[in-house]
Coordinates of C-alpha atoms in Angstrom, one line a residue:
M1 CA 0.0 0.0 0.0
R2 CA 2.8 2.3 0.9
R3 CA 4.5 1.7 -2.4
I4 CA 1.3 2.5 -4.3
L5 CA 1.0 5.8 -2.4
I6 CA 4.6 6.7 -3.1
A7 CA 4.1 5.9 -6.8
A8 CA 0.9 7.9 -7.0
A9 CA 2.7 10.9 -5.3
I10 CA 5.5 10.7 -7.8
L11 CA 3.0 10.7 -10.7
V12 CA 1.2 13.7 -9.3
V13 CA 4.4 15.7 -8.7
G14 CA 5.7 14.7 -12.2
W15 CA 2.4 15.8 -13.7
F16 CA 2.5 19.3 -12.2
A17 CA 6.2 19.6 -12.9
L18 CA 6.1 18.6 -16.6
K19 CA 2.5 19.1 -17.9
D20 CA 3.1 22.7 -19.1
W21 CA 6.5 21.9 -20.7
A22 CA 5.1 18.9 -22.5
F23 CA 2.0 20.8 -23.7
A24 CA 4.2 23.6 -25.1
F25 CA 6.5 21.0 -26.7
M26 CA 3.5 19.3 -28.5
L27 CA 2.3 22.6 -29.9
G28 CA 5.6 23.3 -31.5
E29 CA 7.3 26.5 -32.7
A30 CA 6.8 28.8 -35.7
T31 CA 9.7 28.7 -38.1
T32 CA 9.2 32.2 -39.7
E33 CA 8.3 35.6 -38.5
P34 CA 4.9 36.8 -39.9
E35 CA 4.8 39.9 -42.1
A36 CA 3.9 43.2 -40.7
P37 CA 0.2 44.0 -41.4
D38 CA -0.8 46.8 -43.8
Y39 CA -3.6 48.7 -42.2
Y40 CA -5.0 49.8 -45.5
Y41 CA -6.7 46.4 -45.8
D42 CA -9.8 45.3 -43.9
E43 CA -8.5 41.9 -42.9
V44 CA -6.0 43.4 -40.4
W45 CA -8.8 45.3 -38.6
L46 CA -10.8 43.3 -36.2
E47 CA -13.4 46.0 -36.4
R48 CA -13.7 49.1 -38.6
P49 CA -16.8 50.9 -39.9
A50 CA -18.1 49.6 -43.2
E51 CA -18.6 53.1 -44.4
Q52 CA -16.4 56.0 -43.4
P53 CA -18.3 58.2 -40.9
Q54 CA -18.6 62.0 -41.2
G55 CA -15.6 64.0 -40.1
G56 CA -15.4 66.6 -37.4
W57 CA -16.9 69.2 -39.6
A58 CA -20.3 67.5 -39.3
E59 CA -22.9 68.0 -36.5
P60 CA -23.0 66.5 -34.0
W61 CA -19.3 66.2 -33.7
G62 CA -18.5 62.5 -34.0
V63 CA -16.3 60.5 -31.6
D64 CA -14.5 57.2 -32.3
L65 CA -13.7 54.4 -29.9
F66 CA -10.2 53.0 -30.6
V67 CA -10.0 49.5 -29.0
I68 CA -6.7 47.8 -28.1
P69 CA -7.6 44.1 -28.0
P70 CA -5.8 41.6 -25.8
P71 CA -3.2 39.1 -27.2
V72 CA -4.2 35.6 -28.0
S73 CA -4.6 33.4 -24.9
S74 CA -6.0 30.1 -26.3
P75 CA -3.3 27.4 -27.0
A76 CA -1.0 28.2 -29.9
R77 CA 2.5 27.4 -30.9
K78 CA 5.5 29.5 -29.9
G79 CA 6.2 32.5 -32.1
S80 CA 4.2 35.5 -33.1
L81 CA 0.8 34.8 -34.6
P82 CA 0.0 36.7 -37.9
A83 CA -2.4 39.7 -37.6
N84 CA -5.0 37.8 -39.7
H85 CA -4.8 34.7 -37.5
E86 CA -8.3 33.2 -36.9
K87 CA -7.7 32.9 -33.1
L88 CA -7.2 36.7 -32.7
H89 CA -10.4 37.3 -34.6
E90 CA -12.3 34.6 -32.6
E91 CA -11.2 35.9 -29.3
Y92 CA -12.0 39.5 -30.2
E93 CA -15.5 38.4 -31.1
A94 CA -15.9 36.7 -27.7
L95 CA -14.5 39.9 -26.0
S96 CA -16.9 42.1 -27.9
E97 CA -19.9 40.0 -27.1
S98 CA -19.0 39.7 -23.4
L99 CA -18.5 43.5 -23.1
Q100 CA -21.6 44.1 -25.3
L101 CA -19.6 46.3 -27.7
G102 CA -21.4 44.8 -30.7
A103 CA -24.8 45.7 -29.3
S104 CA -24.0 49.4 -29.2
N105 CA -24.0 52.1 -31.9
L106 CA -20.4 53.0 -31.2
T107 CA -18.0 53.8 -34.1
I108 CA -15.2 51.4 -33.3
Y109 CA -11.7 50.9 -34.7
T110 CA -9.9 47.8 -33.5
P111 CA -6.6 46.8 -35.1
A112 CA -5.3 43.3 -35.3
Y113 CA -1.6 42.8 -34.8
R114 CA 1.1 40.1 -34.6
S115 CA 0.1 38.6 -31.3
P116 CA 2.6 37.2 -28.9
S117 CA 2.0 33.5 -28.4
P118 CA 0.7 32.2 -25.1
A119 CA 3.3 29.5 -25.3
S120 CA 6.3 31.9 -25.4
R121 CA 8.2 33.1 -22.4
G122 CA 11.2 35.1 -21.4
R123 CA 13.3 36.7 -24.2
M124 CA 11.1 35.2 -26.9
R125 CA 8.0 36.8 -25.6
D126 CA 9.8 40.1 -25.2
E127 CA 10.7 40.1 -28.8
E128 CA 7.1 39.2 -29.8
I129 CA 5.7 42.1 -27.7
K130 CA 8.1 44.4 -29.6
L131 CA 6.5 43.3 -32.9
A132 CA 3.0 43.8 -31.5
Q133 CA 4.1 47.3 -30.4
A134 CA 5.4 48.1 -33.9
D135 CA 2.0 47.0 -35.3
L136 CA 0.1 49.2 -32.9
T137 CA 2.3 52.1 -33.8
A138 CA 1.5 51.6 -37.5
A139 CA -2.2 51.1 -36.8
M140 CA -2.5 54.3 -34.8
K141 CA -0.6 56.3 -37.5
R142 CA -3.0 54.9 -40.1
Y143 CA -6.0 55.7 -38.0
L144 CA -4.9 59.3 -37.4
S145 CA -3.9 60.0 -41.0
A146 CA -6.7 58.3 -42.9
E147 CA -9.5 57.3 -40.6
N148 CA -10.0 59.9 -37.9
R149 CA -10.9 62.9 -40.1
L150 CA -10.8 65.4 -37.2
R151 CA -13.3 63.4 -35.1
G152 CA -12.9 62.9 -31.4
V153 CA -11.3 59.7 -30.1
V154 CA -11.4 57.7 -26.8
I155 CA -9.1 54.7 -26.3
L156 CA -10.3 51.6 -24.7
A157 CA -7.4 49.4 -23.3
T158 CA -8.5 45.9 -22.6
P159 CA -6.7 43.6 -20.0
D160 CA -3.0 42.6 -20.7
T161 CA -2.4 45.4 -23.3
E162 CA -0.2 47.8 -21.3
P163 CA 2.8 47.6 -23.7
L164 CA 0.5 48.1 -26.7
L165 CA -1.2 51.1 -25.0
Y166 CA 2.3 52.7 -24.5
A167 CA 3.0 52.3 -28.3
A168 CA -0.4 53.8 -29.3
L169 CA -0.2 56.8 -27.0
Q170 CA 3.2 57.7 -28.2
Q171 CA 1.7 58.4 -31.6
L172 CA -0.8 60.9 -30.5
P173 CA -0.2 64.5 -31.6
D174 CA 0.6 67.0 -28.8
T175 CA -1.2 69.9 -30.5
E176 CA -3.9 71.8 -28.7
E177 CA -6.3 71.1 -31.5
F178 CA -5.9 67.3 -31.2
R179 CA -5.9 67.3 -27.4
Q180 CA -9.3 69.0 -27.4
R181 CA -10.6 66.1 -29.4
F182 CA -8.8 63.4 -27.3
G183 CA -11.1 61.9 -24.7
G184 CA -8.5 60.0 -22.8
V185 CA -8.2 56.3 -21.9
L186 CA -10.5 53.8 -20.3
L187 CA -8.4 51.2 -18.4
P188 CA -9.1 47.7 -17.0
D189 CA -10.0 47.3 -13.4
G190 CA -7.1 47.8 -10.9
K191 CA -4.8 49.9 -13.1
D192 CA -2.8 52.9 -11.8
T193 CA -4.6 55.8 -13.4
E194 CA -2.2 58.5 -12.1
R195 CA 0.8 56.8 -13.9
W196 CA -1.1 56.7 -17.2
E197 CA -2.3 60.3 -16.8
E198 CA 1.4 61.4 -16.5
F199 CA 2.4 59.4 -19.5
M200 CA -0.4 60.4 -21.9
G201 CA -0.5 64.1 -21.2
N202 CA -3.5 66.4 -21.6
C203 CA -6.9 65.4 -22.9
S204 CA -10.0 67.4 -23.6
P205 CA -11.1 70.0 -20.9
A206 CA -14.5 68.1 -21.0
F207 CA -13.0 65.7 -18.4
E208 CA -11.5 66.0 -15.0
A209 CA -9.5 62.8 -15.4
C210 CA -7.9 61.6 -18.6
A211 CA -7.6 58.0 -17.5
I212 CA -10.3 56.2 -15.6
Q213 CA -10.8 52.6 -14.5
T214 CA -13.6 50.4 -15.8
T215 CA -14.9 47.1 -14.5
M216 CA -13.1 45.1 -17.2
T217 CA -11.2 42.1 -15.9
G218 CA -9.6 38.9 -17.4
Q219 CA -9.9 35.6 -15.7
S220 CA -8.8 32.0 -16.2
G221 CA -10.9 28.9 -15.5
A222 CA -11.3 27.8 -11.9
L223 CA -9.6 24.4 -12.7
A224 CA -6.9 25.8 -15.0
W225 CA -4.1 24.8 -12.5
L226 CA -5.1 21.1 -13.0
T227 CA -4.9 21.0 -16.7
P228 CA -2.0 21.5 -19.1
S229 CA -1.5 25.2 -19.6
L230 CA 1.0 27.7 -21.1
P231 CA 2.9 30.7 -19.7
R232 CA -0.2 32.7 -20.5
Q233 CA -3.3 30.9 -19.6
A234 CA -6.5 31.1 -21.6
Q235 CA -8.6 34.1 -20.5
S236 CA -12.2 35.2 -20.6
Y237 CA -13.0 38.8 -20.2
V238 CA -15.9 40.2 -18.2
A239 CA -17.3 43.6 -17.1
E240 CA -20.3 44.9 -15.3
P241 CA -23.2 45.9 -17.4
E242 CA -22.6 49.6 -16.8
L243 CA -19.4 49.4 -18.9
I244 CA -21.2 50.3 -22.1
E245 CA -23.0 53.1 -20.3
T246 CA -19.6 54.4 -19.1
I247 CA -18.2 54.3 -22.6
E248 CA -21.2 55.9 -24.2
T249 CA -21.3 58.6 -21.6
R250 CA -17.7 59.4 -22.2
L251 CA -18.1 59.7 -25.9
Q252 CA -21.3 61.8 -25.6
T253 CA -19.7 64.1 -23.1
L254 CA -16.8 64.7 -25.5
T255 CA -19.3 65.3 -28.4
N256 CA -21.3 67.9 -26.4
W257 CA -18.1 69.7 -25.3
L258 CA -16.7 69.9 -28.8
D259 CA -20.0 71.2 -30.3
L260 CA -20.2 73.9 -27.7
N261 CA -16.5 74.9 -27.4
A262 CA -14.3 73.8 -30.2
E263 CA -13.8 75.7 -33.4
K264 CA -15.5 73.7 -36.2
P265 CA -13.1 72.7 -38.9
A266 CA -13.9 73.3 -42.6
E267 CA -14.8 70.3 -44.6
P268 CA -11.8 69.4 -46.8
F269 CA -12.3 69.8 -50.6
D270 CA -11.6 66.2 -51.3
T271 CA -14.6 64.9 -49.4
W272 CA -17.1 66.4 -51.7
A273 CA -15.2 67.2 -55.0
A274 CA -15.5 63.5 -56.1
D275 CA -19.2 63.8 -56.0
E276 CA -19.3 66.8 -58.2
V277 CA -19.2 66.2 -61.9
V278 CA -17.4 69.0 -63.7
D279 CA -17.9 69.2 -67.4
V280 CA -14.8 70.3 -69.2
A281 CA -15.2 71.7 -72.8
P282 CA -12.8 70.0 -75.3
I283 CA -10.0 72.1 -76.6
H284 CA -10.0 72.5 -80.4
R285 CA -6.5 72.1 -81.9
P286 CA -5.5 73.7 -85.2
N287 CA -5.4 70.3 -86.9
G288 CA -9.1 69.7 -86.0
E289 CA -8.5 67.1 -83.3
Q290 CA -10.1 67.5 -79.9
D291 CA -8.2 67.2 -76.6
I292 CA -10.5 65.6 -74.0
S293 CA -7.9 64.8 -71.4
G294 CA -9.7 67.0 -68.9
E295 CA -12.8 64.8 -68.9
R296 CA -13.7 63.0 -65.7
G297 CA -12.2 59.5 -65.6
D298 CA -9.2 60.2 -67.8

């Protein structure tokens, strides 16, 4: 009986000592680094409006929600996952459903990125995080230059995205005109708002605090410690029902302040010129030919 108990104890200790290593070994490791995403294309956005919304010259003044989604947590091999990987899209859909983002009328921009693998650790994970930061840098640059169109913007940072939030915030302009349109950052539960306030700088005078905590949290399964896992365990994300109300109130407050206090920008020429058909009379040349190069479409 004693031998049986000793053997059982050895098996239990061996299981807990080796289960995670064996699991990671079975998943394998990527052999190539995925290409950096081009944020011109829809497939590297987890969410983006189907039609470009009116710019800041319209009334009421529109405000976007820029969401930084968490990295993949479900089992995957070592090495960065491509920005168009199905797991990143699947986990964002689950996140959006649990936070009720999809049930809202918010204008949301959510970039995908080369996600660090949940199987990576140490120096390998550090390098994968750097790739993800580079992607968030590119995504924010693209958003500001081509998508924002002088609208207001509020950033929603989901759990486990602190390095990515740093990268995104570093791209924000420091001009007074932009800072009036910047509604700050909504953070997960338990984050140090003062530290983020210092890092991000000023936001719109519409708010007393530029960084606020929300009720968003990430949690692993109750029995995760018993099953094979990875350095980053599979997560589910939850929030109190008032999260959507908090987000919507934040955006509406910024809209109201901008309409009442900010100088309305002029609508750029290129937003309406394409809708205007200009007839150009042909030029009659001495040899009788007509030059119609000025006609629309040539």
